Coordinates of C-alpha atoms (C1' of nucleotides) in Angstrom, one line a residue:
Chain B
M27 CA 91.8 -23.4 122.5
E28 CA 92.8 -26.6 123.5
N29 CA 94.6 -25.0 126.7
L30 CA 91.5 -22.7 127.5
S31 CA 88.9 -25.4 127.7
D32 CA 91.1 -27.3 130.2
L33 CA 91.0 -24.3 132.6
L34 CA 87.6 -24.1 132.2
L35 CA 87.1 -27.8 132.5
I36 CA 89.1 -27.9 135.4
R37 CA 86.7 -24.9 137.0
R38 CA 83.5 -27.2 135.9
Q39 CA 85.1 -30.1 137.6
K40 CA 85.4 -27.9 140.9
L41 CA 81.5 -27.1 140.7
Q42 CA 80.9 -30.5 140.5
K43 CA 82.9 -30.9 143.5
I44 CA 81.0 -28.4 145.2
I45 CA 77.8 -29.7 144.4
D46 CA 78.6 -33.1 145.4
L47 CA 79.7 -31.8 148.4
G48 CA 75.9 -31.1 149.3
I49 CA 76.8 -27.0 148.5
N50 CA 74.6 -24.5 146.3
P51 CA 77.3 -23.1 144.4
F52 CA 74.5 -20.4 143.5
P53 CA 72.2 -19.7 146.3
N54 CA 69.8 -17.3 146.7
R55 CA 69.8 -16.0 149.6
V56 CA 73.0 -13.5 150.8
K57 CA 73.7 -12.4 154.6
R58 CA 75.5 -9.3 155.2
T59 CA 76.4 -7.2 158.1
H60 CA 79.3 -4.8 156.8
T61 CA 80.7 -3.4 153.7
I62 CA 84.9 -4.0 153.7
T63 CA 85.1 -0.6 153.7
D64 CA 82.8 -0.2 157.1
L65 CA 85.6 -2.8 158.7
I66 CA 88.4 -0.9 157.6
E67 CA 87.1 3.1 158.6
H68 CA 86.1 1.5 162.0
K69 CA 89.2 -0.7 162.4
E70 CA 90.3 0.4 166.0
D71 CA 86.2 -0.4 167.0
Y72 CA 86.1 -3.9 165.4
L73 CA 89.9 -4.4 166.9
K74 CA 88.5 -4.1 170.5
K75 CA 85.3 -5.6 170.1
A76 CA 85.8 -8.8 168.4
E77 CA 81.9 -8.7 167.2
K78 CA 81.2 -11.0 164.7
V79 CA 81.0 -10.0 161.4
I80 CA 79.8 -11.0 158.0
I81 CA 81.0 -9.8 155.0
T82 CA 80.5 -10.7 151.2
G83 CA 82.7 -9.9 148.2
R84 CA 84.9 -11.4 145.2
L85 CA 87.7 -14.0 146.1
I86 CA 90.8 -11.8 144.4
A87 CA 94.1 -13.3 146.0
M88 CA 94.8 -16.5 147.5
R89 CA 97.9 -17.6 149.6
R90 CA 97.4 -20.9 150.8
Q91 CA 100.0 -22.7 153.4
G92 CA 98.7 -26.0 154.0
K93 CA 96.6 -26.1 157.1
I94 CA 95.7 -22.2 156.7
G95 CA 95.2 -19.8 154.0
F96 CA 95.4 -15.9 153.5
A97 CA 93.2 -14.7 151.1
N98 CA 91.7 -11.2 150.1
L99 CA 88.1 -10.2 149.3
M100 CA 87.0 -7.5 147.2
D101 CA 83.3 -5.7 147.6
E102 CA 82.5 -2.4 146.0
S103 CA 84.0 -0.7 148.9
G104 CA 87.6 -2.0 149.1
K105 CA 89.6 -5.1 150.0
I106 CA 90.4 -7.1 153.1
Q107 CA 92.3 -9.8 154.1
L108 CA 90.9 -13.2 155.2
Y109 CA 93.0 -15.6 157.7
V110 CA 91.4 -19.2 157.3
R111 CA 92.6 -21.9 159.7
K112 CA 91.2 -25.7 159.0
D113 CA 90.7 -26.0 162.9
E114 CA 88.5 -22.6 163.2
L115 CA 86.3 -24.0 160.0
G116 CA 86.3 -27.3 160.8
E117 CA 86.8 -29.9 158.2
E118 CA 84.1 -29.5 155.9
N119 CA 84.2 -26.0 155.3
Y120 CA 87.7 -26.2 154.8
E121 CA 87.6 -28.6 152.2
L122 CA 85.1 -25.9 150.4
F123 CA 87.7 -23.5 150.9
K124 CA 90.4 -25.8 149.1
L125 CA 87.9 -25.8 146.2
L126 CA 87.6 -22.1 145.9
D127 CA 89.1 -20.0 142.6
L128 CA 90.0 -16.3 142.0
G129 CA 86.9 -14.9 141.0
D130 CA 84.3 -16.8 143.2
F131 CA 82.1 -14.7 145.4
L132 CA 81.9 -15.6 149.1
Q133 CA 80.4 -14.8 152.3
V134 CA 82.5 -15.0 155.0
A135 CA 81.4 -14.7 159.0
G136 CA 84.4 -14.2 161.3
S137 CA 85.8 -11.2 163.3
C138 CA 88.6 -8.6 162.8
F139 CA 92.2 -9.1 163.9
L140 CA 95.6 -8.5 163.1
T141 CA 98.1 -10.5 162.1
Q142 CA 101.4 -10.9 162.9
R143 CA 102.5 -8.7 160.2
G144 CA 100.3 -6.5 161.3
E145 CA 97.6 -6.8 158.6
Y146 CA 94.4 -5.9 159.5
S147 CA 91.8 -9.0 158.6
V148 CA 88.9 -11.2 159.2
K149 CA 89.5 -14.5 160.8
A150 CA 86.9 -16.6 159.0
E151 CA 85.1 -19.0 161.3
N152 CA 82.8 -19.6 158.5
I153 CA 82.8 -19.6 154.5
K154 CA 80.0 -19.9 152.2
I155 CA 80.0 -19.5 148.4
L156 CA 77.6 -17.4 146.5
G157 CA 78.9 -18.1 143.4
K158 CA 81.4 -19.9 141.2
N159 CA 83.6 -18.7 139.1
L160 CA 83.6 -20.9 135.6
R161 CA 86.3 -18.5 133.6
P162 CA 89.9 -17.4 134.9
V163 CA 90.0 -13.9 135.8
P164 CA 93.7 -12.3 134.7
T165 CA 95.7 -11.8 137.7
V166 CA 96.6 -8.5 138.1
K167 CA 99.3 -8.2 140.9
E168 CA 100.1 -5.2 143.3
K169 CA 103.3 -4.9 145.6
I170 CA 103.4 -2.1 147.8
V171 CA 107.3 -0.6 147.2
A172 CA 108.6 2.2 149.3
G173 CA 104.7 3.2 149.8
E174 CA 103.8 3.2 146.2
K175 CA 102.0 0.3 144.9
Q176 CA 103.4 -1.2 142.1
R177 CA 101.2 -3.3 139.6
Y178 CA 102.4 -6.4 137.5
D179 CA 100.6 -8.2 134.6
E180 CA 98.1 -5.3 134.3
F181 CA 95.2 -6.2 132.4
A182 CA 96.3 -3.0 129.7
D183 CA 95.5 -4.0 126.4
I184 CA 93.5 -1.5 125.1
E185 CA 91.3 -3.9 122.6
L186 CA 90.6 -6.4 125.5
R187 CA 89.9 -3.5 127.8
Y188 CA 87.0 -2.4 125.7
R189 CA 85.5 -5.3 124.1
K190 CA 85.2 -6.8 128.0
R191 CA 84.9 -3.8 129.8
Y192 CA 83.4 -5.7 133.0
L193 CA 87.6 -6.9 133.0
D194 CA 88.9 -3.4 132.7
L195 CA 86.3 -2.4 135.6
L196 CA 87.0 -4.9 137.8
L197 CA 90.9 -5.2 137.2
N198 CA 91.7 -1.5 136.6
P199 CA 89.9 0.3 139.4
Q200 CA 91.0 3.8 138.3
I201 CA 89.0 3.3 134.9
K202 CA 86.0 3.1 137.2
Q203 CA 86.7 6.4 138.8
N204 CA 86.3 7.7 135.1
F205 CA 82.6 6.3 135.3
V206 CA 81.9 7.6 138.6
L207 CA 83.2 11.2 137.6
R208 CA 80.7 10.8 134.6
A209 CA 78.0 9.8 136.6
Q210 CA 78.8 13.3 138.9
I211 CA 79.3 15.5 136.3
I212 CA 76.0 15.0 134.4
R213 CA 74.1 14.9 138.1
E214 CA 75.8 18.1 138.7
I215 CA 74.5 19.5 135.0
R216 CA 70.9 18.4 136.3
N217 CA 71.4 19.9 139.6
F218 CA 72.4 22.9 138.1
L219 CA 69.6 23.6 135.6
D220 CA 67.0 22.4 137.4
K221 CA 67.9 24.8 139.9
R222 CA 67.4 27.6 137.6
G223 CA 63.9 26.3 136.6
F224 CA 64.9 24.4 133.3
L225 CA 62.5 20.8 133.1
E226 CA 63.9 18.1 131.8
V227 CA 62.0 16.2 128.9
D228 CA 62.2 13.2 126.9
T229 CA 61.6 13.7 123.0
P230 CA 61.9 10.8 120.5
I231 CA 64.8 9.2 119.2
L232 CA 63.0 7.6 116.4
Q233 CA 62.1 10.3 114.2
P234 CA 60.3 10.4 110.7
L235 CA 62.5 13.1 109.6
Y236 CA 65.8 14.3 111.0
G237 CA 67.6 17.7 111.5
G238 CA 69.2 20.4 114.3
A239 CA 72.6 19.0 112.6
F240 CA 74.7 18.6 109.6
A241 CA 75.3 14.8 109.6
K242 CA 74.5 11.5 108.4
P243 CA 71.8 9.5 110.4
F244 CA 71.3 5.6 111.1
V245 CA 67.9 5.0 109.1
T246 CA 65.7 1.8 110.5
H247 CA 62.3 0.5 109.7
H248 CA 59.0 0.5 111.5
N249 CA 57.2 -3.0 110.5
S250 CA 53.4 -2.1 111.4
L251 CA 53.6 1.7 110.2
N252 CA 55.9 0.4 107.6
I253 CA 58.3 3.3 107.5
D254 CA 61.7 4.0 107.5
L255 CA 62.5 6.1 110.6
Y256 CA 65.4 8.0 111.5
L257 CA 68.0 7.7 114.8
R258 CA 67.9 11.7 115.9
I259 CA 71.2 13.0 114.9
A260 CA 70.0 16.4 117.1
I261 CA 67.8 16.9 120.0
E262 CA 66.9 20.5 118.7
L263 CA 63.7 20.4 116.6
Y264 CA 61.4 19.0 119.2
L265 CA 62.9 20.9 121.9
K266 CA 61.8 24.1 119.8
R267 CA 58.5 22.7 119.4
L268 CA 58.4 22.4 123.2
I269 CA 59.2 25.8 123.3
V270 CA 56.1 26.8 120.9
G271 CA 54.0 25.0 123.1
G272 CA 54.6 27.1 126.2
F273 CA 57.8 25.7 128.1
E274 CA 60.2 28.6 128.7
K275 CA 63.1 26.7 129.8
V276 CA 63.6 23.0 128.6
Y277 CA 66.5 20.2 128.2
E278 CA 67.3 16.8 127.2
I279 CA 70.4 15.0 127.9
G280 CA 70.1 12.0 125.7
K281 CA 71.6 9.7 123.2
T282 CA 72.1 11.1 119.9
F283 CA 73.4 9.4 116.5
R284 CA 75.7 10.0 113.8
N285 CA 76.5 7.6 111.0
E286 CA 79.9 8.6 110.4
G287 CA 83.7 8.0 111.2
M288 CA 85.0 6.6 114.5
D289 CA 88.0 7.9 116.1
R290 CA 88.8 9.1 119.5
N291 CA 86.8 12.3 119.4
H292 CA 83.8 10.1 117.7
N293 CA 81.4 7.4 118.8
P294 CA 78.3 6.6 116.5
E295 CA 76.1 7.3 119.5
F296 CA 76.8 9.6 122.0
T297 CA 75.3 12.1 124.8
L298 CA 74.2 15.4 124.2
L299 CA 72.6 17.7 126.3
E300 CA 70.5 20.3 124.4
L301 CA 68.7 23.3 125.9
Y302 CA 66.2 26.3 125.0
E303 CA 65.6 29.1 127.0
A304 CA 62.7 31.5 126.0
Y305 CA 63.2 34.9 125.9
A306 CA 67.2 34.7 125.9
D307 CA 69.4 35.3 123.5
Y308 CA 73.1 33.7 122.7
N309 CA 74.4 36.3 124.8
D310 CA 72.5 35.4 127.6
I311 CA 73.4 31.4 126.6
M312 CA 77.1 32.4 126.7
D313 CA 76.9 33.2 130.6
L314 CA 74.6 30.1 131.2
T315 CA 77.2 28.0 129.6
E316 CA 79.9 29.6 131.1
N317 CA 78.6 29.7 134.6
L318 CA 77.8 25.9 133.7
I319 CA 81.0 24.5 133.0
R320 CA 82.7 26.3 136.0
S321 CA 80.1 25.3 138.4
T322 CA 80.4 21.4 137.7
A323 CA 84.0 21.9 137.4
E324 CA 84.0 23.5 141.2
K325 CA 81.3 21.1 142.6
V326 CA 82.6 17.8 141.1
L327 CA 86.2 18.5 140.8
N328 CA 86.5 20.7 143.7
K329 CA 88.8 23.0 141.2
K330 CA 88.3 26.1 138.7
V331 CA 92.0 25.4 137.1
I332 CA 92.2 21.8 136.1
N333 CA 95.1 20.2 134.3
F334 CA 94.5 18.4 130.9
Q335 CA 97.1 16.1 129.5
G336 CA 99.7 18.7 131.3
Q337 CA 98.2 21.8 130.0
E338 CA 96.4 23.9 132.6
I339 CA 92.8 25.3 131.7
N340 CA 91.2 27.7 133.6
F341 CA 87.9 28.2 133.7
N342 CA 88.0 30.8 136.7
D343 CA 88.9 34.0 134.7
P344 CA 85.8 35.5 132.5
W345 CA 86.0 34.0 129.2
R346 CA 87.1 35.2 126.0
R347 CA 84.8 36.1 123.5
A348 CA 85.6 36.9 120.1
S349 CA 84.3 36.8 116.5
M350 CA 85.1 34.4 114.2
L351 CA 85.8 37.0 111.4
D352 CA 88.2 38.9 114.2
L353 CA 89.9 35.6 115.1
I354 CA 90.8 34.5 111.4
E355 CA 92.1 38.2 110.7
Q356 CA 94.5 37.9 113.9
E357 CA 95.7 34.8 112.8
T358 CA 96.2 35.4 109.0
G359 CA 96.1 39.1 108.4
F360 CA 93.6 38.0 106.0
D361 CA 90.4 39.9 106.2
V362 CA 87.0 37.7 105.1
S363 CA 84.4 40.4 106.0
D364 CA 83.2 41.4 102.9
F365 CA 82.3 37.6 101.8
D366 CA 83.7 37.9 98.6
F367 CA 83.6 34.3 97.1
E368 CA 86.3 34.2 94.4
R369 CA 88.9 36.3 97.0
I370 CA 88.3 33.9 100.0
K371 CA 88.5 30.7 97.7
T372 CA 91.6 31.9 96.2
F373 CA 92.9 32.7 99.7
C374 CA 92.0 28.7 100.4
D375 CA 93.7 27.5 97.4
K376 CA 96.8 29.6 97.9
K377 CA 96.8 28.0 101.6
G378 CA 96.0 24.7 100.4
I379 CA 92.8 24.0 102.4
E380 CA 90.7 21.6 100.4
I381 CA 87.1 22.8 99.4
E382 CA 84.2 20.6 98.1
P383 CA 83.1 21.6 94.9
S384 CA 79.4 22.3 96.5
A385 CA 81.1 24.7 99.3
T386 CA 79.2 28.2 100.2
T387 CA 81.2 31.4 101.3
G388 CA 80.6 30.5 104.5
K389 CA 81.8 26.9 104.6
L390 CA 85.0 28.5 102.8
I391 CA 85.5 31.2 105.8
E392 CA 84.7 28.1 108.4
A393 CA 87.6 26.2 106.7
I394 CA 90.0 29.4 107.4
F395 CA 88.8 29.3 110.8
E396 CA 89.4 25.5 111.3
H397 CA 92.8 25.4 109.8
F398 CA 94.1 28.5 111.3
V399 CA 92.4 29.2 114.6
E400 CA 90.7 26.2 116.1
K401 CA 94.1 24.5 117.5
K402 CA 95.3 27.8 119.3
L403 CA 92.3 28.1 121.5
I404 CA 93.1 26.9 124.5
Q405 CA 92.1 28.4 127.0
P406 CA 88.1 28.9 127.0
T407 CA 87.0 31.0 124.3
F408 CA 83.7 31.5 123.1
V409 CA 84.1 32.3 119.1
T410 CA 81.0 34.2 118.0
D411 CA 79.2 35.1 115.0
F412 CA 79.0 32.3 112.5
P413 CA 78.7 32.8 108.6
K414 CA 74.8 32.4 108.2
D415 CA 74.6 30.1 105.5
I416 CA 76.4 27.5 107.8
S417 CA 73.9 28.4 110.5
P418 CA 70.5 27.5 109.2
L419 CA 68.8 27.7 112.4
A420 CA 70.2 30.6 113.6
K421 CA 68.8 34.0 113.6
A422 CA 70.8 36.9 111.5
N423 CA 73.0 38.6 113.2
P424 CA 71.2 42.3 113.2
D425 CA 74.3 44.3 112.5
N426 CA 75.4 42.1 109.8
P427 CA 73.2 39.9 107.4
Q428 CA 75.8 37.9 106.3
L429 CA 76.4 36.6 110.1
A430 CA 74.5 34.3 112.3
E431 CA 74.3 35.1 116.0
R432 CA 75.8 31.8 117.1
F433 CA 78.6 31.0 119.2
E434 CA 81.0 27.8 119.7
L435 CA 82.6 27.1 122.9
F436 CA 86.1 25.8 122.5
I437 CA 88.8 24.6 125.2
N438 CA 92.0 22.7 124.6
G439 CA 91.5 23.4 120.8
D440 CA 88.3 21.4 120.6
E441 CA 84.8 22.1 120.1
F442 CA 82.6 22.1 123.1
A443 CA 79.4 23.6 122.7
N444 CA 77.3 24.9 120.2
A445 CA 74.7 27.6 120.4
F446 CA 72.5 30.4 118.7
T447 CA 70.0 33.1 119.5
E448 CA 67.2 30.9 117.6
L449 CA 65.6 31.2 114.4
N450 CA 61.9 32.1 115.1
D451 CA 60.8 34.1 111.8
P452 CA 59.0 30.9 109.9
I453 CA 59.2 32.4 106.7
D454 CA 62.9 32.7 107.1
Q455 CA 63.7 29.4 108.5
R456 CA 62.0 28.2 105.3
Q457 CA 64.1 29.6 103.0
R458 CA 66.9 28.4 105.1
L459 CA 65.7 24.9 104.9
E460 CA 65.1 25.3 101.3
A461 CA 68.4 26.4 101.1
Q462 CA 69.6 23.2 102.3
A463 CA 67.8 21.3 100.4
K464 CA 69.2 22.8 97.4
L465 CA 72.9 22.1 98.6
R466 CA 71.5 18.6 99.3
E467 CA 70.2 18.1 95.4
L468 CA 74.1 19.7 94.9
G469 CA 75.4 16.5 96.5
D470 CA 76.4 17.9 100.2
V471 CA 74.7 14.6 102.1
E472 CA 74.8 16.5 105.6
A473 CA 72.6 19.1 104.2
S474 CA 69.4 19.2 106.1
V475 CA 66.0 18.2 104.6
V476 CA 62.6 20.4 105.3
D477 CA 60.6 19.6 108.1
E478 CA 57.4 20.7 107.5
D479 CA 56.3 20.2 111.1
F480 CA 58.7 22.2 112.6
L481 CA 58.0 24.7 110.1
E482 CA 54.3 24.6 110.9
S483 CA 54.9 24.8 114.4
L484 CA 56.8 27.9 113.7
E485 CA 53.9 29.5 112.3
Y486 CA 51.9 29.1 115.4
G487 CA 54.6 31.4 117.0
M488 CA 58.0 30.7 119.3
P489 CA 59.0 33.2 121.3
P490 CA 62.7 34.8 120.7
T491 CA 64.6 31.2 122.6
G492 CA 68.2 30.8 123.0
G493 CA 69.7 27.3 122.2
L494 CA 72.8 25.2 123.6
G495 CA 74.2 22.0 122.9
I496 CA 77.1 20.2 124.7
G497 CA 78.7 17.3 123.6
I498 CA 78.4 15.5 127.1
D499 CA 81.3 12.8 126.1
R500 CA 83.8 14.9 125.4
L501 CA 82.9 17.3 128.5
I502 CA 84.0 14.4 130.6
M503 CA 87.1 13.5 128.6
L504 CA 88.4 17.1 129.6
F505 CA 87.1 16.8 133.0
T506 CA 88.8 13.1 133.6
D507 CA 91.7 14.3 131.6
N508 CA 91.0 11.4 128.9
T509 CA 92.0 12.0 125.0
S510 CA 90.4 8.9 123.8
I511 CA 86.3 9.5 123.8
K512 CA 86.1 5.4 124.4
E513 CA 87.4 6.1 128.0
V514 CA 84.6 8.0 128.9
I515 CA 81.8 5.6 127.1
L516 CA 81.3 2.0 129.4
F517 CA 80.8 0.0 126.2
P518 CA 82.2 1.9 123.2
Q519 CA 81.3 0.8 119.6
M520 CA 83.6 -2.1 118.6
K521 CA 83.9 -3.8 115.3
P522 CA 82.7 -7.5 115.5
E523 CA 85.6 -9.4 115.8
K524 CA 85.7 -12.2 113.0
Chain L
rG14 C1' 90.1 6.5 103.3
rG15 C1' 96.5 7.4 103.1
rU16 C1' 100.5 6.6 106.8
rC17 C1' 103.2 4.3 110.8
rC18 C1' 102.8 0.9 114.8
rA19 C1' 101.2 -3.7 117.0
rG20 C1' 98.8 -8.7 117.2
rU21 C1' 103.4 -15.2 120.3
rA22 C1' 99.9 -19.6 126.7
rA23 C1' 94.6 -17.0 130.5
rC24 C1' 97.1 -12.1 131.8
rU25 C1' 101.9 -9.1 130.9
rC26 C1' 105.8 -9.6 127.9
rA27 C1' 111.0 -12.2 125.1
rG28 C1' 111.9 -14.4 120.8
rU29 C1' 116.1 -10.7 113.4
rG30 C1' 115.8 -17.6 108.8
rG31 C1' 117.5 -23.3 112.2
rU32 C1' 113.8 -28.0 118.1
rA33 C1' 108.4 -22.3 120.5
rG34 C1' 110.2 -19.1 126.1
rA35 C1' 110.0 -16.5 130.8
rG36 C1' 107.0 -14.5 134.8
rU37 C1' 101.9 -15.0 136.6
rA38 C1' 97.5 -18.2 136.6
rU39 C1' 96.3 -23.5 136.3
rC40 C1' 97.5 -28.4 138.0
rU41 C1' 99.9 -31.9 141.6
rG42 C1' 103.2 -32.6 146.1
rC43 C1' 105.0 -30.1 151.0
rC44 C1' 104.2 -26.2 154.6
rU45 C1' 99.1 -23.5 160.9
rU46 C1' 100.3 -15.6 160.5
rU47 C1' 101.2 -15.0 154.6
rU48 C1' 100.9 -10.8 151.5
rA49 C1' 103.8 -10.1 143.8
rA50 C1' 103.9 -15.9 149.7
rG51 C1' 107.7 -19.7 149.9
rC52 C1' 110.0 -24.7 147.7
rA53 C1' 109.5 -28.8 144.2
rG54 C1' 107.4 -30.9 140.0
rA55 C1' 103.6 -31.1 135.6
rG56 C1' 100.3 -29.3 132.1
rA57 C1' 99.3 -25.9 128.8
rG58 C1' 100.4 -22.6 122.0
rU59 C1' 97.0 -23.1 114.2
rC60 C1' 103.1 -17.6 116.9
rG61 C1' 95.8 -12.9 114.2
rA62 C1' 94.3 -15.1 108.9
rU63 C1' 95.7 -16.7 103.8
rG64 C1' 98.9 -17.1 100.2
rG65 C1' 104.3 -16.9 98.8
rU66 C1' 110.1 -17.2 99.1
rU67 C1' 113.0 -20.6 101.6
rC68 C1' 115.7 -27.2 102.1
rG69 C1' 114.1 -25.1 106.5
rA70 C1' 109.2 -19.1 108.2
rG71 C1' 107.0 -16.5 114.8
rU72 C1' 110.8 -14.1 112.1
rC73 C1' 111.1 -12.4 105.0
rC74 C1' 107.3 -10.9 101.2
rA75 C1' 102.1 -10.2 99.8
rU76 C1' 97.3 -9.8 101.0
rC77 C1' 93.5 -9.3 104.8
rC78 C1' 91.2 -8.8 109.8
rU79 C1' 91.6 -6.6 114.7
rG80 C1' 93.4 -2.7 117.4
rG81 C1' 96.4 2.1 118.2
rA82 C1' 98.7 6.7 116.7
rU83 C1' 98.2 10.3 113.3
rC84 C1' 96.2 13.0 108.9
rA85 C1' 91.9 13.3 105.8
rC86 C1' 86.2 13.0 106.7
rC87 C1' 83.1 15.1 110.8
rA88 C1' 79.6 20.7 114.0

RNA sequence: GGUCCAGUAACUCAGUGGUAGAGUAUCUGCCUUUUAAGCAGAGAGUCGAUGGUUCGAGUCCAUCCUGGAUCACCA
């Protein structure tokens, strides 16, 4: 700490010296005629024309050499070398140059030329400071060895990278790319849906009741209404109200909050896409999901087959569709289609699958699926027809009333989407929610609560509807080949430092 | 929450019980085409925290904090 304040003190002293020279270290006005990449892309032109250019950026390297100096300036578009001569700048301006630190923002006027070593550079005629750095930025050095870029003293501490993301972005340009891709993916999803006539909407994040998923909510309080409100755990129930209201295709991409554990796949706030299409069922939604993800990969990554952690994921071939019960039987030889609670429970006990006391038959089946099947689904697979009792918002399968018309999409052993033929029978829906409420009384803290306002809306009539939810962060992890959700969320939740 | 691993200078790291180290960064000096610039010198640390063992602890032990991996949990 002592040492750090020394470093900080030195910067503040330099700041004062700059002010004493009559220079404003934080001026309001800036002039820039070119980005650095402009200069690089039209290198030949600027070398020939010797035209005067003004560039801006952050000082990221400095090699002073008596009465001359070399420096590297970086703007968002790229980096370029500056060549600075005392006899070119003049006494006063060179005095400023000598007071600069790495991390300062500069406006540099000059012209392009090649150094003796052949490096394309800007010969500075005037340097203006645009913002003084007061805290040393960690230095990462790069050297080109046999055409390969080697990095030294990389800013690599994972904890620091997440806690000080601005430094991570500044010092690790490849990290920035994750977030550029993130933006492109989300934009492409919007394009895809907009083109198909979906309307993007915004529904409440603060909700008097929460629903649409099994999860523990965050609770907050509204002072003037004097009521507790919940941060939404899903978007579902409000979007369905919009389908009741006559919109036929709606979607929302937004933050959702679940008050649960955090790990490489879970952040307490995450981005969810939900969409609802009237007069569609879960088969239609499977087609839509497949097209959405394939076309996003094609548009953003320009690929139909991607590589994730060394594993090829093929989005191109028609995606496998298999029912949960069939998959379980294939993997285990055990047939659960009779829904015999005792028999299935015995199987779970024998296989060492732990079950909560409040578990229903459907939960047992799901547990078997998760234990034996899930991780084996590497190529995109729609797992269809879930037990009805764990799918309280999905319509029953007409061929088997124990099952619901629901699918989840699995890729590389992880869940990417969850969708149903939505239940639009208000009486059935009430019974299902009341069954959930009963589970809740028995101690299942994640069971749904009864949302009377939602049930009332269904009584006015909701058309047959297909609905879909996709975890956007996980999709971005897949597309950017990252195994931690923290790598695709700019400011992931961290415990406060003590 | 369980298990394992890590935490030493601003950054990257070395240091297996005996005087806290290196490179980079910073500061001073020299240097008019360098590029991980160079040369010479200097300053910089509550070794994550708290206890303990010991003549002596960065090092061994315990507890805690933070992060990571993994398992459990979790649509």
